[in-house]
Coordinates of C-alpha atoms and ligand atoms in Angstrom, one line a residue:
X1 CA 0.0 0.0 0.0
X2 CA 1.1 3.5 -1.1
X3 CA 1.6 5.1 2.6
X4 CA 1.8 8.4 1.3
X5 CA -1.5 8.5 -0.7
X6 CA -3.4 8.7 2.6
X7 CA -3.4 12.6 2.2
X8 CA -6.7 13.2 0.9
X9 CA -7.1 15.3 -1.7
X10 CA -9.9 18.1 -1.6
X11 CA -10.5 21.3 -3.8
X12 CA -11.8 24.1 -3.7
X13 CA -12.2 27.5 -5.5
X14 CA -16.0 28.9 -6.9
X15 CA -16.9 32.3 -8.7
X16 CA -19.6 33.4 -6.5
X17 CA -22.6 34.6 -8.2
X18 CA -25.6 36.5 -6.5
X19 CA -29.3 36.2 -6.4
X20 CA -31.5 33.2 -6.5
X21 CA -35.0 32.8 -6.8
X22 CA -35.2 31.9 -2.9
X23 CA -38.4 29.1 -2.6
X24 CA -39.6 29.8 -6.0
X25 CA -39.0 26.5 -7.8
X26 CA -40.5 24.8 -4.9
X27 CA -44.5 24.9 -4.9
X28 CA -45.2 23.8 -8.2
X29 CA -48.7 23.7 -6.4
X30 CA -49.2 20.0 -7.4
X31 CA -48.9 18.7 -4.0
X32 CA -49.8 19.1 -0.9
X33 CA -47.1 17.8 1.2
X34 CA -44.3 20.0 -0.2
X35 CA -42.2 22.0 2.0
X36 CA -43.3 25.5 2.5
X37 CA -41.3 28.3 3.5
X38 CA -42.8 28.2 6.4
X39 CA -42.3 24.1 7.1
X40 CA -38.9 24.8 6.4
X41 CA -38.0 26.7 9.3
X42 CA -39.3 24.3 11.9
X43 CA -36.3 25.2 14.6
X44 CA -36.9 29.0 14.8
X45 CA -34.8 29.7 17.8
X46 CA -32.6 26.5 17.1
X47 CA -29.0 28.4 16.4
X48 CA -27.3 24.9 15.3
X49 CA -29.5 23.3 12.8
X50 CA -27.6 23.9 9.5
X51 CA -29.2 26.3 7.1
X52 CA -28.2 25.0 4.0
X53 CA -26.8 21.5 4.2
X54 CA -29.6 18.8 3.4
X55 CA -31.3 17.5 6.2
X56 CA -34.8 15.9 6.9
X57 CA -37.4 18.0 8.2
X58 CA -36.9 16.4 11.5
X59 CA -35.5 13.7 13.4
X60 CA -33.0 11.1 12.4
X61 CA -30.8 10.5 9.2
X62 CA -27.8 8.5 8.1
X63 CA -26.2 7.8 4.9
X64 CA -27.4 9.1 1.4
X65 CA -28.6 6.4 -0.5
X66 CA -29.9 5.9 -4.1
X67 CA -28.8 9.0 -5.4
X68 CA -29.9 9.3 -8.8
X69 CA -30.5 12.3 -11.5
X70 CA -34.0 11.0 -13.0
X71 CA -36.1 12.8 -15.7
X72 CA -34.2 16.4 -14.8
X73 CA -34.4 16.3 -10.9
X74 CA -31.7 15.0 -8.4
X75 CA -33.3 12.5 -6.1
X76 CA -31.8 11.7 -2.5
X77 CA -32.7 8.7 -0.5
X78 CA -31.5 8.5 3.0
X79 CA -31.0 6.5 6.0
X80 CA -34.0 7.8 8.4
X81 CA -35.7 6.9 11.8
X82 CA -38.8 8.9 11.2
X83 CA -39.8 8.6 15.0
X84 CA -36.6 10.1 17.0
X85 CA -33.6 11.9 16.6
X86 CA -31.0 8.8 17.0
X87 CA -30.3 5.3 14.8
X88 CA -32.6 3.4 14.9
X89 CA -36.0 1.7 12.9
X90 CA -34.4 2.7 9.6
X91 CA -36.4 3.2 6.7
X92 CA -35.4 5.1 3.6
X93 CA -36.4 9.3 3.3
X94 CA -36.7 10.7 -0.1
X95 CA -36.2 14.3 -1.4
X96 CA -35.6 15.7 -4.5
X97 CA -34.1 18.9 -6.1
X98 CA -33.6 20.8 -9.8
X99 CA -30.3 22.5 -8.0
X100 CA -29.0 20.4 -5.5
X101 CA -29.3 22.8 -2.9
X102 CA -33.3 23.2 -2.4
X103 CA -35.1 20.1 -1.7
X104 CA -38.5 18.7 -1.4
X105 CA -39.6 16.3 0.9
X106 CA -41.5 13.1 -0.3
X107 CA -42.9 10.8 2.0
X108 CA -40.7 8.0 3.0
X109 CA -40.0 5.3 0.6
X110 CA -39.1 2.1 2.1
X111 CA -40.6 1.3 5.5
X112 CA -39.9 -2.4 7.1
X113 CA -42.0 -4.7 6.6
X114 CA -43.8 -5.9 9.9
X115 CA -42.7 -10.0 10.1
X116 CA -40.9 -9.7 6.9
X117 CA -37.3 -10.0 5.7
X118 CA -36.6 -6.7 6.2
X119 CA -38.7 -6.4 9.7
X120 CA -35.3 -5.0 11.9
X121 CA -34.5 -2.3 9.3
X122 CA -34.5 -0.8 5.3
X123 CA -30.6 -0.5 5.6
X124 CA -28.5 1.5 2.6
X125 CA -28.7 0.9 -0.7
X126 CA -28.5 2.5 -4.6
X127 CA -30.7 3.3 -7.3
X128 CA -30.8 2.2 -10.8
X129 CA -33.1 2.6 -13.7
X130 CA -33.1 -0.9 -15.6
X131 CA -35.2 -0.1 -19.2
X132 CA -37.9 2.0 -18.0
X133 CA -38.4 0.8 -14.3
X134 CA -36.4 3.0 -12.1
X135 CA -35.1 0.1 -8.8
X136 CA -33.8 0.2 -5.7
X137 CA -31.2 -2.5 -4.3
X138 CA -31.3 -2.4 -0.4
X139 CA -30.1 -4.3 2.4
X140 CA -33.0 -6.1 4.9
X141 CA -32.3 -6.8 8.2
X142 CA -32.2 -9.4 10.1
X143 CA -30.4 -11.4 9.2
X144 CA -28.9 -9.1 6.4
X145 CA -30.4 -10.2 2.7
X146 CA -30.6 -8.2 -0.1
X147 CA -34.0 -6.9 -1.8
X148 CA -34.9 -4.3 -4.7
X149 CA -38.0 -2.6 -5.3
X150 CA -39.4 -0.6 -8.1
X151 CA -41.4 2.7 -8.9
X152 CA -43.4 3.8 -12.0
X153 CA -44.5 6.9 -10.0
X154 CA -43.0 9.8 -12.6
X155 CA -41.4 11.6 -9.1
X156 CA -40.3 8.7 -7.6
X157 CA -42.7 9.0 -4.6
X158 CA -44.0 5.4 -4.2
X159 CA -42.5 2.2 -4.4
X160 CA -43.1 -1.5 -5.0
X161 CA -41.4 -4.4 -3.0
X162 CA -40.9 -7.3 -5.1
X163 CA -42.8 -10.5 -3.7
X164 CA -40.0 -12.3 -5.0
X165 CA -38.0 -10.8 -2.1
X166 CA -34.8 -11.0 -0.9
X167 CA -32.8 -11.9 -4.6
X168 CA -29.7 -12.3 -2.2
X169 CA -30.9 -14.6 1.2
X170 CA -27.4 -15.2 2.1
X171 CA -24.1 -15.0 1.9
X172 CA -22.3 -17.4 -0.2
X173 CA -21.9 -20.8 0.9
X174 CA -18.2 -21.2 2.7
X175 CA -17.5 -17.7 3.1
X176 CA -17.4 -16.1 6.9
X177 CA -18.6 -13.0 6.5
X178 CA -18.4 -10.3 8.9
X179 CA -21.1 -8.5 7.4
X180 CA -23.1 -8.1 4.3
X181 CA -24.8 -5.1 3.1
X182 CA -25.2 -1.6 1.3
X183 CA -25.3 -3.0 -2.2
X184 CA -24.0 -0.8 -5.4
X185 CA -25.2 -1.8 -8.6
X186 CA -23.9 -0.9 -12.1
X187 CA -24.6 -2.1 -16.0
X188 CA -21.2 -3.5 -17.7
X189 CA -22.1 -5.0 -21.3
X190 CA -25.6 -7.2 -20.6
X191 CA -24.9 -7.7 -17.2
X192 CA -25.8 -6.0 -13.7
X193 CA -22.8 -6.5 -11.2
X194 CA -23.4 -5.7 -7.6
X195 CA -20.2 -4.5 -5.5
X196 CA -21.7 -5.7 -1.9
X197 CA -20.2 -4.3 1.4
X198 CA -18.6 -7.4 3.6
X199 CA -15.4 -8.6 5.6
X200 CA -13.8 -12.5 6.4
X201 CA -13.7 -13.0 9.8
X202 CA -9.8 -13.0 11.2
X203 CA -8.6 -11.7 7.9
X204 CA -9.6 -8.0 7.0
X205 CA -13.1 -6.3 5.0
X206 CA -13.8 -6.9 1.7
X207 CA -16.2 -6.0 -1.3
X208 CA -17.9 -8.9 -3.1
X209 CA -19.1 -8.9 -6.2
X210 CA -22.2 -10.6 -7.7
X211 CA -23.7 -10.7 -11.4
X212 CA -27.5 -10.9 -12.5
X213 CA -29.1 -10.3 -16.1
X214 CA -32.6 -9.2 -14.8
X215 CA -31.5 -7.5 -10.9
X216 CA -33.8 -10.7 -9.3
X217 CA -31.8 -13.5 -9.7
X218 CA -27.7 -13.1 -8.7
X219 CA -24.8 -15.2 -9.0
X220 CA -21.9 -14.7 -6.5
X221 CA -18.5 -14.4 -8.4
X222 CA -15.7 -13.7 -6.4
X223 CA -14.2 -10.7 -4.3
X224 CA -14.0 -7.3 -6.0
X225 CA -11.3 -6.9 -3.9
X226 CA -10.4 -7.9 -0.2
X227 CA -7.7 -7.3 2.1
X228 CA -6.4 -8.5 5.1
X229 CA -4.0 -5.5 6.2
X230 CA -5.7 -4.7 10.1
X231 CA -5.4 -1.2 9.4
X232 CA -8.4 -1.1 6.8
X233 CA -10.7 -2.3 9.2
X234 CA -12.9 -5.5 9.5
X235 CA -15.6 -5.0 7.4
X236 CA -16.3 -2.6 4.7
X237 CA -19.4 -0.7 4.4
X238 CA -21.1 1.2 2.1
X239 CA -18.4 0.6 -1.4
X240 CA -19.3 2.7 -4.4
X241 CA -17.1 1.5 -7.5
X242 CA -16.6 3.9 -11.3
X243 CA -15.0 4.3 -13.3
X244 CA -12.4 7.6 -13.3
X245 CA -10.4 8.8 -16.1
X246 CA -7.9 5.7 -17.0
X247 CA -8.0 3.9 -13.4
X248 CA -11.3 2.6 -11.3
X249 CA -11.7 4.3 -8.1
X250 CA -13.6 2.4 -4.7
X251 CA -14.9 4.3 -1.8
X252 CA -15.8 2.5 1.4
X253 CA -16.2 3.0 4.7
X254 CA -14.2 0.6 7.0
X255 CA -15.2 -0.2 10.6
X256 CA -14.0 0.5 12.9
X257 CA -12.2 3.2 11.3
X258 CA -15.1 6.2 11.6
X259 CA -14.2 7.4 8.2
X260 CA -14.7 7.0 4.4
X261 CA -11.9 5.8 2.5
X262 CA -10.7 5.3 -1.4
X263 CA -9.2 3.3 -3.3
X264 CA -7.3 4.1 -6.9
X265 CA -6.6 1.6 -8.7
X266 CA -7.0 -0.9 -12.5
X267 CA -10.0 -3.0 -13.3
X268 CA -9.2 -6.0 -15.2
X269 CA -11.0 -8.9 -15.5
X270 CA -13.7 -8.1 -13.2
X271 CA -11.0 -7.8 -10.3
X272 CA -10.0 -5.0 -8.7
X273 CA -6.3 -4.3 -8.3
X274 CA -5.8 -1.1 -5.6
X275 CA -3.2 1.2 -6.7
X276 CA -3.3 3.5 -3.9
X277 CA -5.1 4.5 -0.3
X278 CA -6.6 7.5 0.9
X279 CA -8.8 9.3 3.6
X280 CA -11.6 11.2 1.9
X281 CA -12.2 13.6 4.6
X282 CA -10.1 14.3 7.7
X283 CA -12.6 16.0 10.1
X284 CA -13.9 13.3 12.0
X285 CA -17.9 14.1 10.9
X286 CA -17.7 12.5 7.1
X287 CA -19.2 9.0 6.5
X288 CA -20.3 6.5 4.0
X289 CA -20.3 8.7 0.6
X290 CA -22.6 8.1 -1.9
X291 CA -21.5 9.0 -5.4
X292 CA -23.5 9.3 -8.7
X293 CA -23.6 11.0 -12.0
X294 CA -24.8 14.3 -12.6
X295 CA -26.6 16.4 -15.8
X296 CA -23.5 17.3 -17.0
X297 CA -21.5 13.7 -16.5
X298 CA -20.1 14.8 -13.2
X299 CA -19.1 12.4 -11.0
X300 CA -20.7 13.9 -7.5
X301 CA -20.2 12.8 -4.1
X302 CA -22.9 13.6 -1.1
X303 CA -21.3 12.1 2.6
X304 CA -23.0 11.9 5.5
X305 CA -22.1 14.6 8.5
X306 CA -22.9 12.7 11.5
X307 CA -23.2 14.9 14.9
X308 CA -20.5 15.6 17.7
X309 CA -23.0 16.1 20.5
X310 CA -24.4 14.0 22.7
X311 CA -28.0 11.6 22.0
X312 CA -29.5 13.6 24.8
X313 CA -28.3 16.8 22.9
X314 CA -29.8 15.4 19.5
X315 CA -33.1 13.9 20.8
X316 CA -33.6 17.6 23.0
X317 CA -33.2 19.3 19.3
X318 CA -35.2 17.5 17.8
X319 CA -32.7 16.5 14.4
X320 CA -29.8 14.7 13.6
X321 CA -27.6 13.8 10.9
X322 CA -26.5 15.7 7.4
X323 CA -25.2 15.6 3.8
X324 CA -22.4 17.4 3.3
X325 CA -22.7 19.9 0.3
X326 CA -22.5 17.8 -3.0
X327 CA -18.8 17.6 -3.9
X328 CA -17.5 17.0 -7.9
X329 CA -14.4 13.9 -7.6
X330 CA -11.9 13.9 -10.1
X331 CA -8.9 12.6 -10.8
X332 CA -5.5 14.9 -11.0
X333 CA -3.2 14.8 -13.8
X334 CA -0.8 13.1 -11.3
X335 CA -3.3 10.6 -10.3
X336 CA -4.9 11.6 -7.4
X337 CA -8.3 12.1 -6.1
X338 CA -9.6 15.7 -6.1
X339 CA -13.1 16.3 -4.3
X340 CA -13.9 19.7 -4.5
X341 CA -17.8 21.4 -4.2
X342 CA -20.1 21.5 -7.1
X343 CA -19.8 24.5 -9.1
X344 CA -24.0 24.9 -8.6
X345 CA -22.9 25.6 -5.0
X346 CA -22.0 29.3 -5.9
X347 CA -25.9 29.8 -6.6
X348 CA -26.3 30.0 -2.5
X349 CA -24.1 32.7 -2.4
X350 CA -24.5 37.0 -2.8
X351 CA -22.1 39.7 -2.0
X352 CA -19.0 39.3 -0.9
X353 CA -17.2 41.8 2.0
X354 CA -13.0 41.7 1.6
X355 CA -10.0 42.3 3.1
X356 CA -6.5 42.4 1.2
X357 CA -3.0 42.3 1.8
X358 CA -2.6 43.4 5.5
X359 CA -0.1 41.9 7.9
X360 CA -1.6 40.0 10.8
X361 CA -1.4 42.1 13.9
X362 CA -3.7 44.0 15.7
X363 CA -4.9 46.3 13.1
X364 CA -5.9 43.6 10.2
X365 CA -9.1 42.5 13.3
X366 CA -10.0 45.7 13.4
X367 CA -10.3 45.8 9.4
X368 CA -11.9 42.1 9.3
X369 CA -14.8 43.9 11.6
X370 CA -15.1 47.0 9.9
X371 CA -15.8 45.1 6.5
X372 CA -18.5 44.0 8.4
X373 CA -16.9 39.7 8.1
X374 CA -18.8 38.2 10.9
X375 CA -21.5 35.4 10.5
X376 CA -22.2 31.6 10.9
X377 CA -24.0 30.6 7.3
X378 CA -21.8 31.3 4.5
X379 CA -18.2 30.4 2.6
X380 CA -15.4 32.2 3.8
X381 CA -12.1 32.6 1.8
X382 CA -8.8 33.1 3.2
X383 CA -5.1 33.2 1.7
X384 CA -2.2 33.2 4.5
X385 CA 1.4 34.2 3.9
X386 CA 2.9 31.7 6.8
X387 CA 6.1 34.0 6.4
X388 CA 8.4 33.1 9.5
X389 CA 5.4 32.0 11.3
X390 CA 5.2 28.6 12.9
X391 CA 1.8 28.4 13.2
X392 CA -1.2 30.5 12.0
X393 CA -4.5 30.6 12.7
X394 CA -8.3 30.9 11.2
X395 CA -10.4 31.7 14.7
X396 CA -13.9 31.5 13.4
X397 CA -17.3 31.5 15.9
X398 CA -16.1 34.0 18.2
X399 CA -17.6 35.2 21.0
X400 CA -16.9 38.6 21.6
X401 CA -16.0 37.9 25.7
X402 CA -13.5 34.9 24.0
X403 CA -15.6 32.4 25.9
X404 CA -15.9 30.8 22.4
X405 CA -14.4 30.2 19.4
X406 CA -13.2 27.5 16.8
X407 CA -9.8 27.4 15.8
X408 CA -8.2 26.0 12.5
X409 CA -4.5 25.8 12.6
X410 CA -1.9 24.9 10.0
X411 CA 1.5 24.4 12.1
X412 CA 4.4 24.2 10.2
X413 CA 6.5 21.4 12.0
X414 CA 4.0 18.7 11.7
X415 CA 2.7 19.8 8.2
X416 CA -0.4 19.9 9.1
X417 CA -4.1 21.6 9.3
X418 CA -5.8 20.9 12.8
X419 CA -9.3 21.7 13.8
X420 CA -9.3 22.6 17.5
X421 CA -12.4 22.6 19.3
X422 CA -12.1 23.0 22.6
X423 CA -13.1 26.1 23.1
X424 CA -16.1 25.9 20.3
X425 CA -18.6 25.5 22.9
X426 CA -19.6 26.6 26.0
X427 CA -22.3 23.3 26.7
X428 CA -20.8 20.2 28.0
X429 CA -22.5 18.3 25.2
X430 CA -20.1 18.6 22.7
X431 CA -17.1 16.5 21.8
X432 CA -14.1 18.0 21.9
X433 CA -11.8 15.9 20.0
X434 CA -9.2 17.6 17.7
X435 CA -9.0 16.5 14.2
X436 CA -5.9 16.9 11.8
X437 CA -5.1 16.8 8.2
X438 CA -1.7 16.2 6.9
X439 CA -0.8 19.8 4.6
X440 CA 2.8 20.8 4.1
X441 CA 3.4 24.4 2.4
X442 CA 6.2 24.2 -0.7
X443 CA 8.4 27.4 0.5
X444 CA 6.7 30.4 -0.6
X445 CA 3.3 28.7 -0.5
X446 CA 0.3 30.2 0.8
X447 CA -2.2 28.8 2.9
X448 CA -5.3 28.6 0.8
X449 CA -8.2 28.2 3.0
X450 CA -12.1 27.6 2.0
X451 CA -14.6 27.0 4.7
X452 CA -17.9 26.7 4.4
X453 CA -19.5 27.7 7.6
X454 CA -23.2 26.8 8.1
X455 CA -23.8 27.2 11.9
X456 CA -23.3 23.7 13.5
X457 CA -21.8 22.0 9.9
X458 CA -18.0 23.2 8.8
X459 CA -16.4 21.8 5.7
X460 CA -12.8 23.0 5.2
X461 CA -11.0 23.1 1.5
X462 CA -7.5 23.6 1.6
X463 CA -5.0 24.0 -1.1
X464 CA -6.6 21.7 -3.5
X465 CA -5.7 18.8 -1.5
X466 CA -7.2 18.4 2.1
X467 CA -11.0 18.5 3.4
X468 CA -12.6 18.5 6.8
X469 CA -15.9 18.2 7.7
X470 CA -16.3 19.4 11.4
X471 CA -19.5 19.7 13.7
X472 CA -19.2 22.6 16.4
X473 CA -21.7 23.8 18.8
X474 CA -21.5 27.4 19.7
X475 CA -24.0 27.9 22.5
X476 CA -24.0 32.3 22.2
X477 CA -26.0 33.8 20.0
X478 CA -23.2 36.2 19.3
X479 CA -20.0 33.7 18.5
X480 CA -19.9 34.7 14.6
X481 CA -16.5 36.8 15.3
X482 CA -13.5 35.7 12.3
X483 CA -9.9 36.4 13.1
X484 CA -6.8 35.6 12.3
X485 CA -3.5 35.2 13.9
X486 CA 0.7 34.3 13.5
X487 CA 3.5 33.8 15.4
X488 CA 5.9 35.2 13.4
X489 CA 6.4 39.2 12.3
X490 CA 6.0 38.1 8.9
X491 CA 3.0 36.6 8.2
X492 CA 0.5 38.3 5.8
X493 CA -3.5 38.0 5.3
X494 CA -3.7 38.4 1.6
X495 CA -6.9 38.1 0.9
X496 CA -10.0 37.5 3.1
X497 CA -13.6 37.1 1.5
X498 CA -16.6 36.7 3.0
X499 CA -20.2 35.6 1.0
X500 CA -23.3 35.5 3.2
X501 CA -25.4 32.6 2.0
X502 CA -28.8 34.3 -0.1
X503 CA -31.3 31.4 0.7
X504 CA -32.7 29.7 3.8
X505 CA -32.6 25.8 2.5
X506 CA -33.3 23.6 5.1
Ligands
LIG601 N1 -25.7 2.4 7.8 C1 -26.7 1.5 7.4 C2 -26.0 0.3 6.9 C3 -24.6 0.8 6.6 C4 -24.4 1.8 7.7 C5 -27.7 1.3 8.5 C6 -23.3 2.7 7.5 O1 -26.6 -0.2 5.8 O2 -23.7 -0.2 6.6 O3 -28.3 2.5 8.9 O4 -23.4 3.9 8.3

């Protein structure tokens, strides 16, 4: 395994552009359960609930499943106990969006069946349209067997399980799995192969792959690709396997790990050969991506943003769980994997306030807050001149008083970018932990920051090649301060830009 290939890559980098036509797509007026402006603001006084990150009206979600751009709108399927804000009695949410940003709610799509194979849970899944019949694959629990259904509803909005159910009862015959779920299904010539999330027990996780002609009946062919190396976990959730320019690229999500990986690597055969290993996200809060194919032949990436508070905090709220904003993966020229947010992202933002080229002391704060750069729902861009300085500093959520604040940090020794929260919040709910991303600066390279701040959900681009996603709970109404700081005489802001978001989303 290529050690050095853990860095994830991430970029980042939009032209904002203003306006946007707030709710106005949303009430086509054909139906009576879409959200209203009104329905979308269910938390009023709720100063944590992300503004414009996807998340279900209320209550519980995990993973983004059967993501899928049908007859012009993006559809979003999702891990969901509609009864409580923590895991549990999972069925599958639905939404679906002409932007990617604003969303409808559906009623749920897959419930369990009382008694049935699928009784203890509708666990993740994918969608795929075979002919004209758009299908789900999904994972039944328990024990875990696999099952599709099928819509002819134009939206999406109901679904059909097949009586023929599950087309996978078991794993195959001789094999000790560890698990056995979350399939991914793909066409390749006249056949349907399914990548299927697994592990062998004492040895290390796994992906096995299965064929079928009609998505009902499957034959078990061997494993995509397995390992036994203890540092990729015992069982691999969640895979997602495409193709990317020249090479084949595997995302997964290895437990125990508490992270989603990838995998770069050559396809031959209908084996799997892994090139190289890395982290798709460093900040502790990004788990089993879901990727698909876009209008324009994007490849786009939506992860889950689990929370960093306590059950007791989630179920008092009343919400849990996230997408991060969808991201566009690419390869680089030098082979690596770039994920880096979709250029229809831009649409959520409108002005922009800026300050340029001032050394970091005490007079560049005083020009951050007289250009009015304060806030908790909107991208923030920042370029840092390290200079002599061993460590600089982003603070972001500041409380005036300094009770509170988040701080990201990119210290030179280690090479790296660390997300402090310690200080973030005031309530005893929150956890603490730091999180760290490996980033070394080439001499006279700038820091290139872009965060995306949206009140208890952070996702950090830096320098085309390292992303956090990062939960933080200020607790004061007024910790929206932005500073910066240096411990060197040298270090320079050069450019700090602040957009507002223009739409309230979720
Ligand atoms: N979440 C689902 C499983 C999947 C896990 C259950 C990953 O299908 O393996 O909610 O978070």
């Amino acid at each position: 395994m290529n050690r050095r290939s853990w860095l994830s890559r991430a970029g980042w980098g939009l032209t904002a552009f203003s306006e946007f036509p707030l709710w106005a797509q949303q009430d086509r007026g054909d139906r009576v359960t879409h959200h209203s402006v009104k329905e979308s603001l269910p938390f009023p006084s709720d100063i944590q609930r992300p503004r414009y990150h996807f998340l279900p009206p209320r209550n519980w979600m995990n993973d983004p499943n059967g993501l899928a751009f049908y007859k012009g709108e993006y559809h979003v399927f999702y891990q969901h106990n509609p009864s409580a804000a923590v895991w549990g009695d999972m069925h599958w949410g639905h939404a679906a969006s002409r932007d990617l940003l604003q969303w409808r709610h559906f009623p749920i799509a897959l419930a369990p069946t009382p008694g049935g194979y699928d009784k203890d849970g509708v666990f993740s899944g994918c969608m795929v349209v075979d002919g004209e019949s758009p299908t789900l694959i999904y994972t039944g629990t328990q024990p875990e067997v696999q099952a599709i259904a099928t819509s002819s509803h134009p939206r999406l909005e109901t679904w059909s399980k097949w009586e023929g159910n599950p087309v996978i009862p078991a794993p195959p015959i001789g094999l000790e799995v560890t698990g056995f779920r979350d399939p991914f299904v793909w066409k390749e010539g006249p056949d349907w192969l399914m990548a299927l999330g697994s592990g062998q027990k004492g040895r290390g996780g796994a992906i096995l792959l299965y064929r079928s002609a009609d998505l009902r009946s499957w034959e078990y062919l061997h494993p995509l690709v397995a390992s036994d190396d203890p540092a990729l976990g015992t069982m691999w959730e969640c895979p997602n396997f495409f193709p990317l320019g020249a090479k084949h690229v595997l995302l997964f999500s290895p437990i125990p790990l508490r992270k989603a990986l990838y995998m770069i690597g050559s396809y031959k055969n209908r084996r799997f050969e892994m090139e190289s290993v890395g982290s798709l996200d460093d900040g502790g809060h990004f788990y089993a991506p879901q990727v698909f194919t876009d209008g324009a032949n994007r490849r786009v990436m939506f992860g889950w943003s689990w929370e960093g508070r306590t059950e007791e905090a989630q179920v008092q709220s009343g919400w849990a769980g996230a997408l991060t904003l969808p991201r566009v993966v690419t390869l680089d020229p030098d082979g690596k994997l770039r994920t880096e947010p979709h250029p229809l992202c831009a649409r959520l933002l409108q002005f922009s306030q800026a300050v340029r080229s001032a050394p970091i002391g005490e007079q560049v704060q005083e020009e951050i807050a007289q250009a009015g750069i304060a806030g908790n729902a909107g991208r923030l861009d920042v370029t840092l001149e390290p200079g002599d300085a061993r460590e600089v500093a982003l603070i972001f959520y500041a409380s005036p008083d300094g009770r509170e604040e988040t701080q990201l940090l990119w210290r030179k020794e280690s090479g790296e970018l660390v997300i402090d929260r310690s200080k973030s919040s005031l309530s005893s709910s929150q956890n603490t932990q730091v999180f760290q991303a490996p980033l070394k600066l080439g001499k006279g390279e700038s820091l290139r920051l872009t965060l995306y701040l949206d009140r208890s959900l952070v996702e950090v681009y830096a320098n085309g090649n390292c992303c956090l996603t990062t939960r933080v709970y200020p607790s004061l109404r007024e910790s929206l301060g932005i500073r910066v700081s240096a411990n060197g005489k040298k270090a320079i802001l050069r450019e700090m830009v602040w957009r507002p978001i223009a739409m309230q989303v979720s």
